[in-house]
């Protein structure tokens, strides 16, 4: 189901663009079966809105079908950036 997952992630880009509090949003693929999303927000409320939004809902709705195991969501705080 890797191609289907890749397509789902690619199709989510306009949804991320429409989120006013999502500063940056990246979906990525390391190898044939390793995918992820990395995104940044100005404040915690933007992150929470994103996690309750359409992208997360689409991923969770399709998780059983497209993922070998449940997605891991880790929240991190950027300490420095260029």
CSV table of N, CA and C in Angstrom, one decimal:
chain,number,residue,atom,x,y,z
A,1,UNK,N,0.8,-1.2,0.0
A,1,UNK,CA,0.0,0.0,0.0
A,1,UNK,C,0.9,1.3,0.0
A,2,UNK,N,2.2,1.1,-0.3
A,2,UNK,CA,3.1,2.3,-0.2
A,2,UNK,C,2.7,3.4,-1.2
A,3,UNK,N,2.3,3.0,-2.4
A,3,UNK,CA,1.9,4.0,-3.4
A,3,UNK,C,0.6,4.8,-3.0
A,4,UNK,N,-0.3,4.0,-2.3
A,4,UNK,CA,-1.5,4.7,-1.9
A,4,UNK,C,-1.2,5.7,-0.7
A,5,UNK,N,-0.3,5.3,0.2
A,5,UNK,CA,0.1,6.2,1.3
A,5,UNK,C,0.8,7.4,0.7
A,6,UNK,N,1.7,7.2,-0.2
A,6,UNK,CA,2.4,8.3,-0.8
A,6,UNK,C,1.4,9.3,-1.5
A,7,UNK,N,0.4,8.8,-2.2
A,7,UNK,CA,-0.6,9.6,-2.8
A,7,UNK,C,-1.4,10.4,-1.8
A,8,UNK,N,-1.8,9.7,-0.7
A,8,UNK,CA,-2.5,10.4,0.4
A,8,UNK,C,-1.7,11.5,0.9
A,9,UNK,N,-0.4,11.3,1.2
A,9,UNK,CA,0.4,12.4,1.8
A,9,UNK,C,0.6,13.5,0.8
A,10,UNK,N,0.8,13.2,-0.5
A,10,UNK,CA,0.9,14.3,-1.5
A,10,UNK,C,-0.3,15.1,-1.6
A,11,UNK,N,-1.5,14.4,-1.6
A,11,UNK,CA,-2.7,15.1,-1.7
A,11,UNK,C,-3.1,16.0,-0.6
A,12,UNK,N,-2.4,15.8,0.6
A,12,UNK,CA,-2.7,16.6,1.8
A,12,UNK,C,-2.0,18.0,1.7
A,13,UNK,N,-1.1,18.2,0.8
A,13,UNK,CA,-0.4,19.5,0.7
A,13,UNK,C,-1.3,20.7,0.7
A,14,UNK,N,-2.4,20.7,-0.2
A,14,UNK,CA,-3.3,21.9,-0.2
A,14,UNK,C,-4.0,22.1,1.1
A,15,UNK,N,-4.3,21.0,1.8
A,15,UNK,CA,-4.9,21.1,3.1
A,15,UNK,C,-4.0,21.8,4.1
A,16,UNK,N,-2.7,21.4,4.1
A,16,UNK,CA,-1.7,22.1,5.0
A,16,UNK,C,-1.5,23.5,4.6
A,17,UNK,N,-1.5,23.8,3.3
A,17,UNK,CA,-1.4,25.2,2.9
A,17,UNK,C,-2.5,26.1,3.4
A,18,UNK,N,-3.7,25.5,3.5
A,18,UNK,CA,-4.9,26.2,3.9
A,18,UNK,C,-5.0,26.4,5.4
A,19,UNK,N,-4.1,25.8,6.2
A,19,UNK,CA,-4.1,26.0,7.6
A,19,UNK,C,-3.3,27.2,8.0
A,20,UNK,N,-3.9,28.2,8.5
A,20,UNK,CA,-3.2,29.5,8.8
A,20,UNK,C,-2.1,29.4,9.8
A,21,UNK,N,-2.2,28.5,10.8
A,21,UNK,CA,-1.3,28.4,11.8
A,21,UNK,C,-0.2,27.3,11.6
A,22,UNK,N,-0.2,26.7,10.5
A,22,UNK,CA,0.8,25.7,10.1
A,22,UNK,C,1.9,26.5,9.3
A,23,UNK,N,3.1,26.7,9.9
A,23,UNK,CA,4.1,27.5,9.3
A,23,UNK,C,4.8,26.7,8.2
A,24,UNK,N,5.2,25.5,8.4
A,24,UNK,CA,5.8,24.6,7.4
A,24,UNK,C,5.2,23.2,7.6
A,25,UNK,N,5.1,22.6,6.5
A,25,UNK,CA,4.5,21.2,6.5
A,25,UNK,C,5.3,20.4,5.4
A,26,UNK,N,5.8,19.3,5.8
A,26,UNK,CA,6.6,18.4,4.9
A,26,UNK,C,6.0,17.0,5.1
A,27,UNK,N,5.8,16.3,4.0
A,27,UNK,CA,5.6,14.9,4.1
A,27,UNK,C,6.8,14.3,3.4
A,28,UNK,N,7.3,13.2,3.9
A,28,UNK,CA,8.5,12.6,3.4
A,28,UNK,C,8.5,11.1,3.3
A,29,UNK,N,9.5,10.6,2.5
A,29,UNK,CA,9.6,9.1,2.4
A,29,UNK,C,11.1,8.8,2.4
A,30,UNK,N,11.6,7.9,3.3
A,30,UNK,CA,13.0,7.6,3.4
A,30,UNK,C,13.3,6.4,2.5
A,31,UNK,N,12.5,5.4,2.5
A,31,UNK,CA,12.7,4.2,1.7
A,31,UNK,C,11.3,3.7,1.2
A,32,UNK,N,11.2,2.5,0.7
A,32,UNK,CA,10.0,2.0,0.2
A,32,UNK,C,8.8,2.0,1.2
A,33,UNK,N,9.1,1.8,2.5
A,33,UNK,CA,8.0,1.6,3.4
A,33,UNK,C,8.1,2.5,4.6
A,34,UNK,N,9.0,3.6,4.6
A,34,UNK,CA,9.1,4.5,5.7
A,34,UNK,C,8.7,5.9,5.3
A,35,UNK,N,7.6,6.4,5.9
A,35,UNK,CA,7.1,7.7,5.6
A,35,UNK,C,6.9,8.5,6.8
A,36,UNK,N,6.8,9.8,6.7
A,36,UNK,CA,6.5,10.7,7.8
A,36,UNK,C,6.1,12.0,7.4
A,37,UNK,N,5.7,12.8,8.4
A,37,UNK,CA,5.3,14.2,8.3
A,37,UNK,C,6.0,15.0,9.3
A,38,UNK,N,6.6,16.1,8.9
A,38,UNK,CA,7.2,17.1,9.9
A,38,UNK,C,6.5,18.4,9.6
A,39,UNK,N,6.1,19.0,10.7
A,39,UNK,CA,5.4,20.3,10.5
A,39,UNK,C,5.8,21.2,11.7
A,40,UNK,N,5.7,22.6,11.4
A,40,UNK,CA,6.0,23.5,12.5
A,40,UNK,C,4.9,24.5,12.6
A,41,UNK,N,4.8,25.1,13.8
A,41,UNK,CA,3.7,26.0,14.2
A,41,UNK,C,4.3,27.1,15.0
A,42,UNK,N,3.7,28.3,15.0
A,42,UNK,CA,4.1,29.4,15.8
A,42,UNK,C,3.7,29.2,17.3
A,43,UNK,N,2.6,28.5,17.5
A,43,UNK,CA,2.2,28.3,18.9
A,43,UNK,C,1.5,27.0,19.0
A,44,UNK,N,1.3,26.6,20.3
A,44,UNK,CA,0.7,25.3,20.6
A,44,UNK,C,-0.7,25.1,20.0
A,45,UNK,N,-1.5,26.2,20.1
A,45,UNK,CA,-2.9,26.1,19.6
A,45,UNK,C,-2.9,25.8,18.1
A,46,UNK,N,-1.9,26.3,17.3
A,46,UNK,CA,-1.9,25.9,15.9
A,46,UNK,C,-1.6,24.4,15.7
A,47,UNK,N,-0.7,23.9,16.5
A,47,UNK,CA,-0.4,22.5,16.5
A,47,UNK,C,-1.6,21.6,16.8
A,48,UNK,N,-2.3,22.0,17.9
A,48,UNK,CA,-3.5,21.3,18.3
A,48,UNK,C,-4.6,21.3,17.2
A,49,UNK,N,-4.7,22.5,16.6
A,49,UNK,CA,-5.7,22.6,15.5
A,49,UNK,C,-5.4,21.7,14.4
A,50,UNK,N,-4.1,21.6,14.0
A,50,UNK,CA,-3.6,20.8,12.9
A,50,UNK,C,-3.9,19.3,13.3
A,51,UNK,N,-3.6,18.9,14.5
A,51,UNK,CA,-3.8,17.5,14.9
A,51,UNK,C,-5.2,17.1,15.0
A,52,UNK,N,-6.1,18.1,15.0
A,52,UNK,CA,-7.6,17.8,15.0
A,52,UNK,C,-8.2,18.1,13.6
A,53,UNK,N,-7.3,18.4,12.6
A,53,UNK,CA,-7.8,18.8,11.3
A,53,UNK,C,-7.9,17.7,10.3
A,54,UNK,N,-8.1,18.1,9.1
A,54,UNK,CA,-8.4,17.2,8.0
A,54,UNK,C,-7.3,16.2,7.7
A,55,UNK,N,-6.0,16.6,7.8
A,55,UNK,CA,-4.9,15.7,7.4
A,55,UNK,C,-4.8,14.6,8.4
A,56,UNK,N,-4.9,14.9,9.7
A,56,UNK,CA,-4.8,13.9,10.7
A,56,UNK,C,-6.0,13.0,10.6
A,57,UNK,N,-7.2,13.5,10.4
A,57,UNK,CA,-8.4,12.7,10.2
A,57,UNK,C,-8.2,11.7,9.0
A,58,UNK,N,-7.7,12.2,7.9
A,58,UNK,CA,-7.6,11.3,6.8
A,58,UNK,C,-6.5,10.2,7.1
A,59,UNK,N,-5.5,10.6,7.7
A,59,UNK,CA,-4.5,9.6,8.1
A,59,UNK,C,-5.0,8.5,9.0
A,60,UNK,N,-5.7,9.0,10.1
A,60,UNK,CA,-6.3,8.0,11.0
A,60,UNK,C,-7.4,7.2,10.4
A,61,UNK,N,-8.2,7.8,9.5
A,61,UNK,CA,-9.3,7.0,8.9
A,61,UNK,C,-8.7,5.9,8.0
A,62,UNK,N,-7.5,6.1,7.5
A,62,UNK,CA,-6.9,5.1,6.6
A,62,UNK,C,-5.8,4.3,7.2
A,63,UNK,N,-5.5,4.6,8.5
A,63,UNK,CA,-4.3,3.9,9.1
A,63,UNK,C,-4.4,2.4,9.1
A,64,UNK,N,-5.5,1.8,9.4
A,64,UNK,CA,-5.6,0.4,9.4
A,64,UNK,C,-5.4,-0.2,8.0
A,65,UNK,N,-5.8,0.5,7.0
A,65,UNK,CA,-5.6,0.0,5.6
A,65,UNK,C,-4.2,0.3,5.0
A,66,UNK,N,-3.6,1.4,5.4
A,66,UNK,CA,-2.4,1.8,4.7
A,66,UNK,C,-1.1,1.6,5.6
A,67,UNK,N,-1.2,1.4,6.9
A,67,UNK,CA,-0.1,1.4,7.7
A,67,UNK,C,0.1,0.0,8.4
A,68,UNK,N,1.3,-0.4,8.6
A,68,UNK,CA,1.6,-1.7,9.2
A,68,UNK,C,1.4,-1.6,10.7
A,69,UNK,N,1.5,-0.4,11.3
A,69,UNK,CA,1.3,-0.2,12.7
A,69,UNK,C,0.7,1.2,12.9
A,70,UNK,N,0.1,1.5,14.0
A,70,UNK,CA,-0.4,2.8,14.2
A,70,UNK,C,0.6,3.9,14.1
A,71,UNK,N,0.3,5.1,13.6
A,71,UNK,CA,1.2,6.1,13.4
A,71,UNK,C,1.7,6.6,14.8
A,72,UNK,N,3.0,7.1,14.8
A,72,UNK,CA,3.6,7.6,16.0
A,72,UNK,C,3.6,9.1,15.9
A,73,UNK,N,2.9,9.8,16.8
A,73,UNK,CA,2.9,11.3,16.7
A,73,UNK,C,3.8,11.8,17.9
A,74,UNK,N,4.9,12.4,17.6
A,74,UNK,CA,5.7,13.0,18.6
A,74,UNK,C,5.8,14.5,18.5
A,75,UNK,N,5.5,15.2,19.6
A,75,UNK,CA,5.6,16.6,19.6
A,75,UNK,C,7.0,17.0,20.1
A,76,UNK,N,7.6,17.9,19.4
A,76,UNK,CA,8.9,18.4,19.8
A,76,UNK,C,8.9,19.9,19.7
A,77,UNK,N,9.8,20.6,20.4
A,77,UNK,CA,9.9,22.0,20.4
A,77,UNK,C,11.3,22.4,19.8
A,78,UNK,N,11.2,23.2,18.8
A,78,UNK,CA,12.4,23.7,18.1
A,78,UNK,C,13.1,24.6,19.0
A,79,UNK,N,14.4,24.4,19.3
A,79,UNK,CA,15.2,25.2,20.2
A,79,UNK,C,15.9,26.3,19.4
A,80,UNK,N,16.3,26.0,18.2
A,80,UNK,CA,17.0,27.0,17.3
A,80,UNK,C,16.8,26.6,15.9
A,81,UNK,N,16.8,27.6,15.0
A,81,UNK,CA,16.6,27.3,13.6
A,81,UNK,C,17.3,28.4,12.8
A,82,UNK,N,17.6,28.1,11.6
A,82,UNK,CA,18.2,29.1,10.7
A,82,UNK,C,17.2,29.3,9.5
